[in-house]
Short mmCIF file of C-alpha atoms and ligand atoms in Angstrom, two decimals:
data_model
loop_
_atom_site.label_atom_id
_atom_site.label_comp_id
_atom_site.label_asym_id
_atom_site.label_seq_id
_atom_site.Cartn_x
_atom_site.Cartn_y
_atom_site.Cartn_z
CA MET A 1 49.43 53.78 13.03
CA SER A 2 49.24 57.59 13.66
CA ASP A 3 45.88 59.35 14.14
CA GLN A 4 46.40 61.22 10.89
CA HIS A 5 47.04 57.93 9.07
CA SER A 6 43.99 56.16 10.43
CA GLN A 7 41.78 59.17 9.64
CA ASN A 8 43.02 59.12 6.04
CA ALA A 9 42.46 55.38 5.76
CA ARG A 10 38.90 55.73 7.06
CA ARG A 11 38.19 58.57 4.66
CA ASP A 12 39.49 56.48 1.70
CA PHE A 13 37.39 53.52 2.75
CA LEU A 14 34.21 55.62 3.07
CA LYS A 15 34.85 57.27 -0.29
CA GLN A 16 35.22 53.84 -1.98
CA ALA A 17 32.19 52.37 -0.26
CA THR A 18 30.08 55.34 -1.39
CA LEU A 19 31.30 54.99 -4.95
CA ILE A 20 30.55 51.26 -5.05
CA SER A 21 27.05 51.57 -3.62
CA ALA A 22 26.28 54.51 -5.92
CA SER A 23 27.19 52.53 -8.98
CA LEU A 24 25.37 49.42 -7.76
CA MET A 25 22.24 51.54 -7.23
CA ALA A 26 22.67 52.98 -10.72
CA GLY A 27 22.49 49.33 -11.94
CA THR A 28 25.77 49.37 -13.80
CA THR A 29 25.69 46.99 -16.73
CA TYR A 30 28.49 45.85 -18.93
CA ALA A 31 28.74 45.27 -22.57
CA LEU A 32 30.08 41.70 -22.81
CA GLU A 33 28.13 39.85 -25.46
CA PRO A 34 27.45 36.10 -25.31
CA ARG A 35 30.19 34.11 -27.03
CA VAL A 36 29.42 34.37 -30.73
CA PRO A 37 31.81 32.69 -33.13
CA SER A 38 31.52 34.00 -36.68
CA GLN A 39 30.37 30.51 -37.63
CA ILE A 40 29.37 27.59 -35.41
CA LYS A 41 31.13 24.71 -37.10
CA ASN A 42 33.29 21.73 -36.21
CA LEU A 43 31.50 20.18 -33.32
CA TYR A 44 31.01 16.69 -31.98
CA PRO A 45 27.64 16.00 -30.34
CA PHE A 46 27.79 15.99 -26.54
CA PHE A 47 24.74 13.78 -25.91
CA GLY A 48 24.89 10.08 -26.81
CA THR A 49 25.27 6.48 -25.62
CA HIS A 50 29.01 6.90 -25.09
CA GLN A 51 31.07 9.86 -23.89
CA GLN A 52 32.77 11.84 -26.63
CA GLY A 53 36.55 11.90 -26.94
CA ILE A 54 36.86 8.11 -27.04
CA ALA A 55 35.70 6.90 -30.45
CA SER A 56 35.68 10.46 -31.86
CA PRO A 57 38.47 10.93 -34.41
CA ALA A 58 41.52 12.23 -32.53
CA GLN A 59 41.94 15.99 -32.60
CA LYS A 60 45.18 17.94 -32.76
CA GLN A 61 45.38 19.13 -29.16
CA ILE A 62 44.79 17.78 -25.69
CA TYR A 63 44.65 19.29 -22.24
CA PHE A 64 44.50 16.44 -19.74
CA MET A 65 43.80 17.22 -16.09
CA VAL A 66 43.81 15.02 -12.99
CA LEU A 67 42.07 16.28 -9.86
CA ASP A 68 41.99 15.39 -6.16
CA LEU A 69 38.72 15.46 -4.26
CA HIS A 70 38.46 17.63 -1.18
CA THR A 71 35.07 16.75 0.13
CA HIS A 72 33.44 13.51 1.22
CA ASP A 73 29.98 14.94 0.70
CA ILE A 74 28.38 12.89 -2.06
CA LYS A 75 25.63 15.44 -2.67
CA GLU A 76 28.26 18.10 -3.40
CA ILE A 77 30.07 15.81 -5.84
CA LYS A 78 26.83 14.88 -7.57
CA ASP A 79 25.99 18.58 -7.97
CA MET A 80 29.47 19.22 -9.32
CA PHE A 81 28.95 16.60 -12.03
CA LYS A 82 25.55 18.12 -12.84
CA THR A 83 27.16 21.53 -13.29
CA TRP A 84 29.97 20.00 -15.36
CA THR A 85 27.36 18.33 -17.57
CA GLU A 86 25.60 21.62 -18.23
CA TYR A 87 28.88 23.46 -18.81
CA SER A 88 30.25 20.71 -21.07
CA ALA A 89 27.12 20.63 -23.24
CA ASN A 90 27.52 24.40 -23.72
CA LEU A 91 31.28 24.39 -24.28
CA THR A 92 31.22 21.59 -26.84
CA SER A 93 28.54 23.40 -28.82
CA GLY A 94 30.55 26.61 -29.04
CA LYS A 95 28.97 28.51 -26.16
CA ASN A 96 30.51 29.84 -23.00
CA VAL A 97 29.81 27.92 -19.79
CA LYS A 98 26.88 30.31 -19.26
CA ASN A 99 25.86 33.61 -20.77
CA TYR A 100 27.44 36.65 -19.18
CA GLY A 101 25.46 38.47 -16.50
CA SER A 102 25.16 42.23 -16.39
CA ASN A 103 26.87 43.16 -13.13
CA ALA A 104 30.37 44.45 -13.73
CA TYR A 105 31.15 44.33 -10.00
CA VAL A 106 31.43 40.56 -9.91
CA PRO A 107 33.91 38.33 -11.76
CA THR A 108 32.56 37.22 -15.13
CA ILE A 109 30.86 33.82 -15.28
CA ASP A 110 33.16 32.70 -18.11
CA THR A 111 36.84 33.58 -18.33
CA GLY A 112 36.41 34.79 -21.91
CA GLU A 113 39.39 33.51 -23.86
CA ALA A 114 37.17 31.45 -26.18
CA ASP A 115 34.98 34.42 -27.16
CA GLY A 116 34.62 34.59 -30.93
CA LEU A 117 35.99 31.06 -31.43
CA ASN A 118 34.13 28.04 -32.77
CA PRO A 119 34.35 24.79 -30.73
CA HIS A 120 37.14 23.33 -32.90
CA ASN A 121 35.77 19.80 -32.37
CA LEU A 122 36.07 20.08 -28.59
CA THR A 123 35.33 16.87 -26.71
CA LEU A 124 35.23 16.49 -22.93
CA THR A 125 35.64 13.08 -21.31
CA PHE A 126 35.36 12.42 -17.57
CA GLY A 127 36.64 9.49 -15.51
CA ILE A 128 36.98 8.45 -11.87
CA SER A 129 39.72 6.40 -10.22
CA PRO A 130 39.77 3.73 -7.47
CA THR A 131 40.53 6.40 -4.82
CA PHE A 132 37.34 8.28 -5.77
CA PHE A 133 35.36 5.36 -4.36
CA GLU A 134 37.54 5.07 -1.27
CA LYS A 135 37.29 8.77 -0.41
CA LEU A 136 33.51 8.73 -0.75
CA GLY A 137 33.14 5.46 1.18
CA ILE A 138 31.39 3.72 -1.71
CA THR A 139 33.89 0.95 -2.49
CA LYS A 140 31.04 -1.56 -2.85
CA LEU A 141 30.23 0.22 -6.12
CA LYS A 142 33.82 0.14 -7.38
CA PRO A 143 34.13 -2.22 -10.34
CA LYS A 144 36.41 -5.16 -9.49
CA ALA A 145 38.71 -4.30 -12.38
CA LEU A 146 39.25 -0.70 -11.24
CA ASN A 147 42.48 -0.88 -9.22
CA THR A 148 45.70 1.08 -9.26
CA LEU A 149 47.74 -0.33 -12.15
CA PRO A 150 50.39 -2.85 -11.06
CA HIS A 151 54.06 -1.92 -11.04
CA PHE A 152 55.57 -2.78 -14.43
CA PRO A 153 59.23 -3.60 -15.10
CA ARG A 154 61.26 -0.41 -15.62
CA ASP A 155 58.50 1.89 -14.30
CA GLN A 156 59.92 5.05 -12.73
CA LEU A 157 56.67 6.67 -11.72
CA LYS A 158 56.76 10.10 -10.15
CA GLU A 159 54.26 11.03 -7.50
CA HIS A 160 53.44 14.32 -9.22
CA TYR A 161 52.37 12.58 -12.44
CA SER A 162 50.37 9.77 -10.85
CA GLY A 163 47.27 9.05 -8.81
CA GLY A 164 44.34 11.44 -8.44
CA ASP A 165 40.58 10.91 -8.15
CA ILE A 166 39.04 12.41 -11.30
CA CYS A 167 40.32 13.00 -14.81
CA ILE A 168 39.10 15.42 -17.44
CA GLN A 169 40.31 14.88 -20.98
CA ALA A 170 39.75 17.94 -23.17
CA CYS A 171 40.62 17.46 -26.85
CA ALA A 172 40.15 20.02 -29.62
CA ASP A 173 41.80 21.22 -32.79
CA ASP A 174 42.78 24.41 -30.98
CA PRO A 175 44.90 24.56 -27.79
CA GLN A 176 43.14 27.57 -26.31
CA ILE A 177 39.72 25.94 -26.68
CA ALA A 178 40.88 22.84 -24.82
CA PHE A 179 42.53 24.86 -22.04
CA HIS A 180 39.57 27.22 -21.69
CA ALA A 181 37.24 24.27 -21.12
CA VAL A 182 39.34 22.71 -18.35
CA ARG A 183 40.06 26.05 -16.72
CA ASN A 184 36.37 26.87 -16.44
CA LEU A 185 35.37 23.39 -15.26
CA VAL A 186 38.01 23.54 -12.52
CA ARG A 187 37.08 27.11 -11.60
CA VAL A 188 33.45 26.31 -10.84
CA ALA A 189 34.45 23.37 -8.61
CA ARG A 190 37.33 24.96 -6.71
CA SER A 191 35.83 24.36 -3.26
CA LYS A 192 35.60 20.60 -3.88
CA ILE A 193 38.72 19.74 -5.86
CA THR A 194 42.36 20.67 -6.29
CA MET A 195 44.53 20.14 -9.34
CA ARG A 196 47.01 17.27 -9.03
CA TRP A 197 48.70 16.96 -12.41
CA SER A 198 48.04 17.96 -15.97
CA GLN A 199 49.61 17.60 -19.36
CA SER A 200 48.99 19.31 -22.66
CA GLY A 201 49.87 17.60 -25.90
CA PHE A 202 49.65 17.74 -29.66
CA ASN A 203 49.19 15.61 -32.75
CA SER A 204 49.86 16.76 -36.28
CA PHE A 205 48.44 15.28 -39.46
CA GLU A 206 46.99 16.23 -42.83
CA ASN A 207 43.63 15.03 -44.11
CA GLY A 208 43.05 12.23 -41.61
CA ASP A 209 46.51 10.66 -42.12
CA THR A 210 47.95 8.75 -39.15
CA PRO A 211 49.93 11.25 -37.02
CA ARG A 212 53.65 10.70 -36.40
CA ASN A 213 55.04 10.54 -32.86
CA LEU A 214 58.25 12.33 -31.83
CA PHE A 215 60.31 9.32 -32.98
CA GLY A 216 59.04 10.10 -36.50
CA PHE A 217 56.87 6.96 -36.82
CA LYS A 218 53.19 6.78 -37.68
CA ASP A 219 51.37 6.06 -34.45
CA GLY A 220 47.86 4.60 -34.39
CA THR A 221 47.92 2.39 -37.50
CA GLY A 222 46.93 -0.82 -35.70
CA ASN A 223 43.99 0.75 -33.86
CA PRO A 224 40.64 -1.06 -34.01
CA GLN A 225 37.92 0.66 -36.00
CA GLY A 226 34.18 0.45 -36.60
CA GLU A 227 32.56 -2.71 -35.25
CA ALA A 228 35.81 -3.81 -33.58
CA LEU A 229 35.39 -0.92 -31.12
CA ASN A 230 32.47 -2.74 -29.50
CA GLU A 231 34.64 -5.71 -28.60
CA THR A 232 37.59 -3.54 -27.57
CA VAL A 233 36.41 -0.38 -25.90
CA TRP A 234 32.89 -0.32 -24.46
CA CYS A 235 32.08 -1.90 -21.11
CA SER A 236 29.23 -4.33 -21.57
CA GLU A 237 28.49 -5.67 -18.07
CA ASN A 238 25.09 -4.77 -16.74
CA ASP A 239 26.21 -2.25 -14.11
CA TRP A 240 26.63 1.55 -13.86
CA LEU A 241 29.66 1.47 -16.16
CA LYS A 242 27.78 -0.11 -19.08
CA ASN A 243 28.66 1.80 -22.30
CA GLY A 244 31.55 3.47 -20.49
CA SER A 245 35.22 2.59 -20.84
CA TYR A 246 38.49 2.40 -18.91
CA LEU A 247 41.07 5.10 -19.63
CA VAL A 248 44.76 4.39 -19.03
CA ALA A 249 47.04 7.44 -18.99
CA ARG A 250 50.84 7.09 -18.97
CA ARG A 251 53.24 9.98 -19.17
CA ILE A 252 56.10 8.40 -21.11
CA GLN A 253 59.31 10.33 -21.45
CA MET A 254 61.02 9.73 -24.81
CA HIS A 255 64.79 10.14 -24.86
CA LEU A 256 64.94 11.96 -28.16
CA GLU A 257 68.69 12.59 -28.10
CA THR A 258 69.45 8.85 -27.81
CA TRP A 259 66.90 8.01 -30.51
CA ASP A 260 68.33 10.60 -32.87
CA ARG A 261 71.72 8.84 -32.68
CA THR A 262 70.17 5.52 -33.80
CA ASN A 263 70.44 4.61 -37.49
CA LEU A 264 67.33 4.14 -39.60
CA ASN A 265 67.56 0.32 -39.70
CA GLY A 266 67.82 0.25 -35.91
CA GLN A 267 64.81 2.53 -35.60
CA GLU A 268 62.72 0.39 -37.95
CA GLU A 269 63.70 -2.81 -36.15
CA THR A 270 62.67 -1.19 -32.87
CA PHE A 271 59.10 -0.70 -34.03
CA GLY A 272 58.83 -3.49 -36.62
CA ARG A 273 57.55 -1.01 -39.19
CA HIS A 274 59.05 1.13 -41.93
CA ARG A 275 59.40 4.73 -40.88
CA ASP A 276 58.42 6.36 -44.17
CA SER A 277 55.34 4.35 -45.17
CA GLY A 278 54.36 2.94 -41.78
CA ALA A 279 54.14 -0.51 -43.45
CA PRO A 280 55.06 -3.61 -41.43
CA LEU A 281 58.68 -4.56 -42.13
CA GLY A 282 58.94 -6.35 -45.47
CA GLU A 283 55.63 -4.89 -46.73
CA LYS A 284 54.84 -1.86 -48.85
CA LYS A 285 51.79 -0.07 -47.48
CA GLU A 286 50.80 1.22 -44.06
CA PHE A 287 47.74 -0.98 -43.68
CA ASP A 288 49.22 -4.17 -45.18
CA ALA A 289 48.55 -7.19 -42.96
CA VAL A 290 51.03 -7.92 -40.18
CA ASP A 291 52.43 -11.47 -40.40
CA LEU A 292 54.43 -12.22 -37.26
CA GLU A 293 55.54 -15.63 -38.64
CA LYS A 294 56.95 -14.36 -41.92
CA LYS A 295 60.63 -15.27 -42.46
CA ASP A 296 63.28 -13.84 -44.79
CA GLU A 297 65.48 -15.96 -47.08
CA LYS A 298 67.90 -16.60 -44.19
CA GLY A 299 65.08 -17.98 -42.08
CA ASN A 300 64.92 -14.98 -39.69
CA VAL A 301 61.59 -13.56 -38.58
CA VAL A 302 61.00 -10.37 -40.58
CA ILE A 303 59.30 -8.47 -37.75
CA PRO A 304 61.85 -8.96 -34.95
CA GLU A 305 60.59 -10.78 -31.88
CA ILE A 306 61.73 -7.99 -29.60
CA SER A 307 60.16 -5.24 -31.73
CA HIS A 308 57.34 -3.17 -30.27
CA LEU A 309 54.90 -4.34 -32.95
CA HIS A 310 55.72 -8.03 -32.48
CA LEU A 311 55.38 -7.95 -28.68
CA ALA A 312 52.18 -5.89 -28.70
CA LYS A 313 50.50 -7.90 -31.43
CA LYS A 314 51.40 -11.36 -30.22
CA THR A 315 49.15 -10.89 -27.16
CA GLY A 316 46.19 -11.09 -29.57
CA LEU A 317 44.61 -8.23 -27.59
CA LYS A 318 43.52 -4.83 -28.83
CA ILE A 319 43.25 -1.42 -27.19
CA LEU A 320 42.23 1.94 -28.65
CA ARG A 321 45.25 4.24 -28.44
CA ARG A 322 44.52 7.97 -28.46
CA SER A 323 47.89 9.40 -27.50
CA PHE A 324 49.39 12.88 -27.89
CA SER A 325 53.00 14.07 -28.01
CA TYR A 326 54.24 16.57 -25.48
CA ALA A 327 57.18 18.93 -25.31
CA SER A 328 57.43 20.54 -21.89
CA GLY A 329 60.71 22.43 -21.87
CA VAL A 330 64.11 21.17 -20.75
CA ASP A 331 64.77 18.50 -18.14
CA PRO A 332 66.76 20.43 -15.50
CA LYS A 333 68.68 17.29 -14.44
CA THR A 334 69.91 16.22 -17.88
CA GLY A 335 69.69 19.37 -19.99
CA GLN A 336 67.76 17.32 -22.55
CA PHE A 337 64.25 17.75 -23.94
CA ASP A 338 61.46 16.98 -21.50
CA ALA A 339 59.39 15.46 -24.26
CA GLY A 340 57.46 12.29 -24.90
CA LEU A 341 54.08 10.73 -25.29
CA LEU A 342 50.99 11.28 -23.20
CA PHE A 343 49.89 7.71 -23.90
CA ILE A 344 46.14 7.31 -23.53
CA SER A 345 44.29 4.11 -24.29
CA PHE A 346 40.68 3.04 -23.93
CA GLN A 347 39.63 -0.53 -23.26
CA LYS A 348 36.62 -2.36 -21.86
CA ASP A 349 38.84 -4.07 -19.30
CA PRO A 350 42.14 -2.76 -17.85
CA ALA A 351 43.50 -6.33 -18.27
CA GLN A 352 43.90 -5.61 -21.98
CA PHE A 353 46.41 -2.83 -21.25
CA ILE A 354 48.08 -4.75 -18.41
CA THR A 355 48.68 -7.85 -20.57
CA ILE A 356 50.15 -5.81 -23.43
CA GLN A 357 52.36 -3.74 -21.12
CA ASN A 358 53.61 -6.94 -19.45
CA SER A 359 54.41 -8.38 -22.87
CA LEU A 360 56.46 -5.26 -23.70
CA GLY A 361 57.99 -5.73 -20.22
CA ASN A 362 61.77 -5.74 -20.17
CA ILE A 363 62.24 -6.98 -23.71
CA ASP A 364 60.65 -4.31 -25.93
CA LYS A 365 63.52 -2.89 -27.99
CA MET A 366 61.90 0.51 -27.54
CA ASN A 367 62.53 0.42 -23.76
CA GLU A 368 66.03 1.83 -24.04
CA TYR A 369 64.54 5.01 -25.51
CA ILE A 370 61.63 5.60 -23.12
CA THR A 371 60.77 5.87 -19.41
CA HIS A 372 57.25 5.65 -17.98
CA ILE A 373 57.00 8.41 -15.38
CA GLY A 374 53.28 8.99 -14.89
CA SER A 375 50.26 6.72 -14.57
CA GLY A 376 46.54 6.65 -13.99
CA LEU A 377 43.55 4.39 -14.48
CA PHE A 378 40.06 5.87 -14.64
CA ALA A 379 36.59 4.49 -15.28
CA CYS A 380 34.85 6.76 -17.78
CA PHE A 381 31.09 6.95 -17.39
CA ALA A 382 28.67 6.12 -20.19
CA GLY A 383 27.52 9.07 -22.29
CA VAL A 384 24.94 11.63 -21.18
CA LYS A 385 21.79 10.61 -23.01
CA ASP A 386 19.83 13.88 -22.96
CA GLU A 387 19.14 17.05 -20.93
CA ASN A 388 17.57 15.03 -18.07
CA ASP A 389 20.67 12.90 -17.67
CA TYR A 390 24.05 13.93 -16.21
CA LEU A 391 27.59 12.57 -15.98
CA GLY A 392 27.71 9.64 -13.56
CA LYS A 393 23.93 9.51 -12.94
CA ALA A 394 23.87 5.70 -13.24
CA LEU A 395 26.43 5.52 -10.41
CA PHE A 396 25.00 8.23 -8.14
CA ASP A 397 21.48 6.75 -8.45
CA GLN A 398 22.78 3.64 -6.67
CA ILE A 399 24.13 5.42 -3.59
C1 HEM B 401 56.41 6.24 -26.02
C2 HEM B 401 55.76 5.11 -26.03
C3 HEM B 401 55.23 4.44 -27.26
C4 HEM B 401 55.49 4.71 -28.58
C5 HEM B 401 56.38 5.78 -29.16
C6 HEM B 401 54.70 3.77 -29.35
C7 HEM B 401 54.68 3.71 -30.72
C8 HEM B 401 54.03 2.75 -31.46
C9 HEM B 401 54.11 2.62 -32.89
C10 HEM B 401 54.94 3.51 -33.82
C11 HEM B 401 53.35 1.58 -33.25
C12 HEM B 401 53.15 1.02 -34.66
C13 HEM B 401 52.06 1.71 -35.42
C14 HEM B 401 50.70 1.56 -34.81
O1 HEM B 401 50.03 0.53 -34.92
O2 HEM B 401 50.30 2.51 -34.15
C15 HEM B 401 52.73 1.07 -32.05
C16 HEM B 401 51.85 0.04 -32.01
C17 HEM B 401 51.24 -0.41 -30.87
N1 HEM B 401 51.53 -0.03 -29.58
FE1 HEM B 401 52.81 1.42 -29.03
N2 HEM B 401 54.01 2.97 -28.49
C18 HEM B 401 54.30 3.34 -27.21
C19 HEM B 401 53.82 2.79 -26.06
C20 HEM B 401 52.88 1.79 -26.01
C21 HEM B 401 52.29 1.26 -24.82
C22 HEM B 401 52.62 1.72 -23.39
C23 HEM B 401 51.40 0.32 -25.20
C24 HEM B 401 50.48 -0.53 -24.34
C25 HEM B 401 50.83 -1.13 -23.26
C26 HEM B 401 51.43 0.25 -26.63
C27 HEM B 401 50.66 -0.59 -27.39
C28 HEM B 401 50.69 -0.69 -28.75
C29 HEM B 401 49.81 -1.56 -29.52
C30 HEM B 401 48.69 -2.44 -28.96
C31 HEM B 401 50.15 -1.39 -30.86
C32 HEM B 401 49.50 -2.04 -32.07
C33 HEM B 401 49.91 -3.44 -32.29
C34 HEM B 401 49.04 -4.06 -33.37
O3 HEM B 401 49.22 -3.70 -34.55
O4 HEM B 401 48.18 -4.87 -33.02
N3 HEM B 401 52.34 1.14 -27.10
N4 HEM B 401 53.18 1.79 -30.97
#
């Protein structure tokens, strides 16, 4: 660098430094107001026995994030969950993660894209995987049932949609609200975690009707409700996971082009339900009872034995499905839609999912139209009871 150049550079630097310190001394403030939606409405309570986003009625949007841990320091992780608790309580009640400060020379505490918006029924649900325990050297506290899911027939799992240590499920009736929440939770924890995989998704329905998946069928009809949730979803053993639940996530690609070439009878026989009404084959209404033994006049079973409904139901087991469709552009290899289902289910024991998935196995008629490409199993803590509690406290108290 020439003398002239370096003199100029020094002069510029000194000029900037003087400007910055002058304005800092003048106590520059900025005019960002706290997040104030015109009306605070549409919110699910954050504090409770169970985490939100499990039994809460499904919203229209999801942003699902899986994170890798980058520290083995348990104190740091505990503090991260404390911060996430505080931020989540604020976000789900329509506030920013914290109120803005007044120094315009530092990045703002909240990224701002939810300013002026109500919470749109935002729920935030947190879970940890088997590798979380391994990385932190606390495998003695890992529940016996929390293991990487077994390989299932026809699985074609991709590394970049599988694994990970922590999941955050953000659901809301507005996509920007869900994204804003995850973005800010990740941002505050950047030194401890990195992002591994994520998926956004959507569900559309009017007035609480069952949403339709991208195959055009009502999806969620057979879900347990009310009292049945206790037997299906909430962990009841007397350990740190009591009142929590297991979350299974599967990124399932749906081959829409192949499906769209299948005639209506073929589609209905695939699921074992009528497409229009959602009723079991041979019945009229969506919630009519499913009779797997029922035969037609020729003596054939009405709900085919290889239909999705027949195979799932014959296990006698229930899970709570809370899935969302996704459409993520075009598959560069095939030139077809990269679209499908971000399948999410909650159960008190992963064995419920494993048994059902094994029953679907190689025989489910739906298999020719789908490919499982992503997978994860996470233990979701119990709910945060009050301001003195935090996410995962029952676990961290035992370390
Ligand atoms: C792209 C993948 C999938 C699609 C499009 C799909 C779609 C459907 C549809 C349309 C129904 C009937 C209506 C209802 O009850 O919701 C259904 C039922 C069901 N599915 Fe799936 N499903 C998929 C994957 C799975 C997986 C991976 C599992 C679990 C291993 C599963 C478990 C169930 C269960 C338990 C039922 C209810 C059976 C009952 O009535 O007891 N599904 N699914």
